[in-house]
Amino acid sequence: MTELHPFSAHELDTLAAVLDQVIPPSADGRLPGAGFIAHGERFGTIVGLLPGLDLGLAGGLAACDEQARKRGAADYVALADAERLAVLNDVAAIDAGFVPSLMFLAYSTYYVEDRVIAGLDLEPRPPHPQGFAMPENDLGLLDPVRARGRLWRDA
Amino acid sequence: MSEEPVDVLIIGAGASGAALAWSLAETRMNILCLEQGDWVKSGDYPSNQTDWELRRLGDFGFSPNDRKLASDYPVNDSESPIAASMYNGVGGSTILFAAHFPRLHPSDFRVRTLDGVGSDWPLDYRSLAPWYDLNERMTGVSGLEGDPAYPQDPPKRPPLPPLPLGQLGETLARGFNRLGWHWWPSDSAIISEDYEGRGACINAGTCITGCAQGAKSSSDVTYWPIALRSGVRIRTRARVREITLGSNGLADGVIYYDENDREQRQKAHVVVVACNGIGTPRLLLNSKSKEFPDGLANRSGLVGKNLMFHPYAMATGVFDQPLEGYKGAIGCCIMSQEFYETDARRDFVRGYSFEILRGLGPMFTALMGMGWGAVPWGKDHHGAYADLFDRTAGMVVIGEDLPEECNSITLDPDLKDANGIPAPKINYRLGENSRKLMAHGVARAREVLEASGARKVIEEPLLRVAGWHLMGTARMGRDPKTSVVNEWGRCHDVKNLFLIDGSIFPTAGAVNPTNTIQALALHVADTMKKNLANLFE
C-alpha cells in the first residue's frame, strides 16, 4: 500500500475553504457547507480510495494558494468569499482534474453525514434493523397484462 | 492437512456449490467444500451504519479489483468494456446480488433451432422445471403466479407473495399499461414474509451491499445452514491453485493455500468446480499436466472461450414528484419481457428484459448526478440536488449476449493473486447483435419512462460495472468436440470432474442467471445420486 500524502494543518484548512465553495451552506441554513469534511474522520478513507487522489488534491490546494498570492493575499484562506470562488475557477481552468476530485470527495462524504441526512428530512439512522414501511400492492394494475395472453414461444 | 480423500470435494461455496452440497448431503458421503473467502456475519454488513452507501466504494464494492480483500483475486479487465463483478466468500456473489430471480424461457434452450444462432442446450425448460421449483422453495422466492411471459404448464408458483411495488413501481407499471406492454412483479430471492426461520424483508433498500436482515436469500442463509447440519464441511480461506490428475486419468484432488498461506493437498474421489464463469476456467487453465498441456478437461480447446455477460444499459427517468425510491429492494420491483423473444421485424435476433431499479440513496444520487452533469458544484448545487433526490427511477436493459469464441478468459502472463497464482484476463467485445439489441432497449426504456411521466430521461448505453453474470466459458453439450461438459455437468475428458456454475451455459438468455445456475446444480446433483454406482463410466 502506497503511503498517502500527509496533509498539513494548513492544507486541511485550505481544503475546508475550497469545499465550502463546492457545496456551500444552503440559503435556508438547513444544510451546512462541505468544509467540515476536511477535518472529518472519513476524509482519510475517501482519499485512499482512488489512486493519486491525495496528490491531485494537494497539488490543487497549492495552486489555490499561489493564485491567492497573485491577488495579494497571504494564502487562499485569507481571501474573501467572492475571491475564493474566483480563484477556484482560475485553478479549475489550469488543472482540469482538481474540481472533479473535489466533487468526488465532497459528494461521497457529504451525503452520508447525519446533519446532512437530517437536513434532507430523512432520519439519520442505519437502514437496518428498522427498515421502511411500504404500502400494499395494487395488483389490479395487472388486469390489462393478464388480458393480453401469452408472450412466450413454443420450443 | 489431511491426505485422507473425501468422497466429494466442492471448490467454491457460492450459489451452485451450496445447492449441490445440500442435495448430496442426504447420501451421507464425506463432502468438503473449499472456499477462498470467509463467512460474512450480519453485523458486518454496511446497512448497520448510517454511512452504508460509502462502503459501496470500498470493501463492499462489486469489483474484486476495487475491494482488494485478502479473499479476492485480481481480474485483468482492461480489454473489456464490461468489468468483472463478483464476491468471494460463503454465499459467493449472492452476498451482493440484487436477488432478481427469474427463470429462463423455453426458447432459451433452443436458440440454434429457433433463431439460427448460438447452440441448443442439451436439456430443455420442461426437464429443468422441477429443479426451478425446488430451488425456488429452498430459496424462498417472492413473486406472483400467472405471468403470461412463462408457460402455465408446468406452472411457475413462487412460494411467497410479491415484494412491495411501492410508489415507484406503480408509477412505472402505469407507464407500461399506457403503452400496452408486458410487466410483472419481479421474481425475487428475497422473502416477503417470514420463511423457514428467517425474518421478512424490511425494505431497507441495501440489498447490493448485503442483507443484515437475512431476508435476501444468499446461499449462506439458505442452503448452507442445512447442508452443514447434515454433515457437509466448509473450509474457508482455502484458495485452490490447481486440480491434480491421478495416473488413471481421473482428478484425484487439489493443491490449495490455507488461511496461513501454507500449501496443502486435499485428495478426493469426485471434484466439483463451482467458481463462476471466470474462476472456473481460470482454475482449469491453471491445472496443466502432461495429459492436459492446455488446461484440465480442455481437449476441445473451449475452456475459457465463449464468455458471455449480460450487457446492461440503463435509462433513468427524473420525475417531478417524490417516488420513495430509496425504500424497498433495489433490484426487485417490476420487470418486463415485452421484447424478450425474437421478432423478425427487428434488426437483431433474441431480445432483452427490462428490470426496474428503485431510486438512489442520498450519496449515490449525488455521485450519479455528478456523472450525468446534473448536479453542479457551487451555488446551484442544492437546488439541482433537490430536483434529483428521490425523484429518479431506473430501467436497466438486460440483453442476451451471443456466444463468440473471441470473447474469452485466459491467464494473464504477468498478473497474479496474493498466492502467486496466475490471474484471469478478460478479452471481450460487444457483438453487433448485442449493440443493436441494446440500442433498441434504451429507446423503448425512454418510451416507458416518458409514458410514466418522467420530465427528463438520462441514457447510459452500456454499464461498465455490470459484469455480474459470467457465463459460457466451459459450455455444456453432447459432443466432446464442441463442449466441455455433458448434460449433467460432467467433463467429457475427466469422468469424475464436474462443473456446475454459469460457465456451463451454452447460451445466456436475457435474465439474471442465478436461479438457473442453482437449478442446474440441483439437476447435476440428482443425476450424480442416481448414478453413484457407475458415476465414472
XYZ file of C-alpha atoms in Angstrom, chain A residues 5 25 40 60 64 78 127 141:
8
model
C 0.221 12.362 1.170
C -24.288 26.162 3.012
C -13.730 14.809 9.482
C -4.648 21.830 -6.479
C -5.096 27.867 -4.883
C -7.196 34.816 3.674
C -31.352 1.256 7.348
C -52.829 -2.727 -12.262
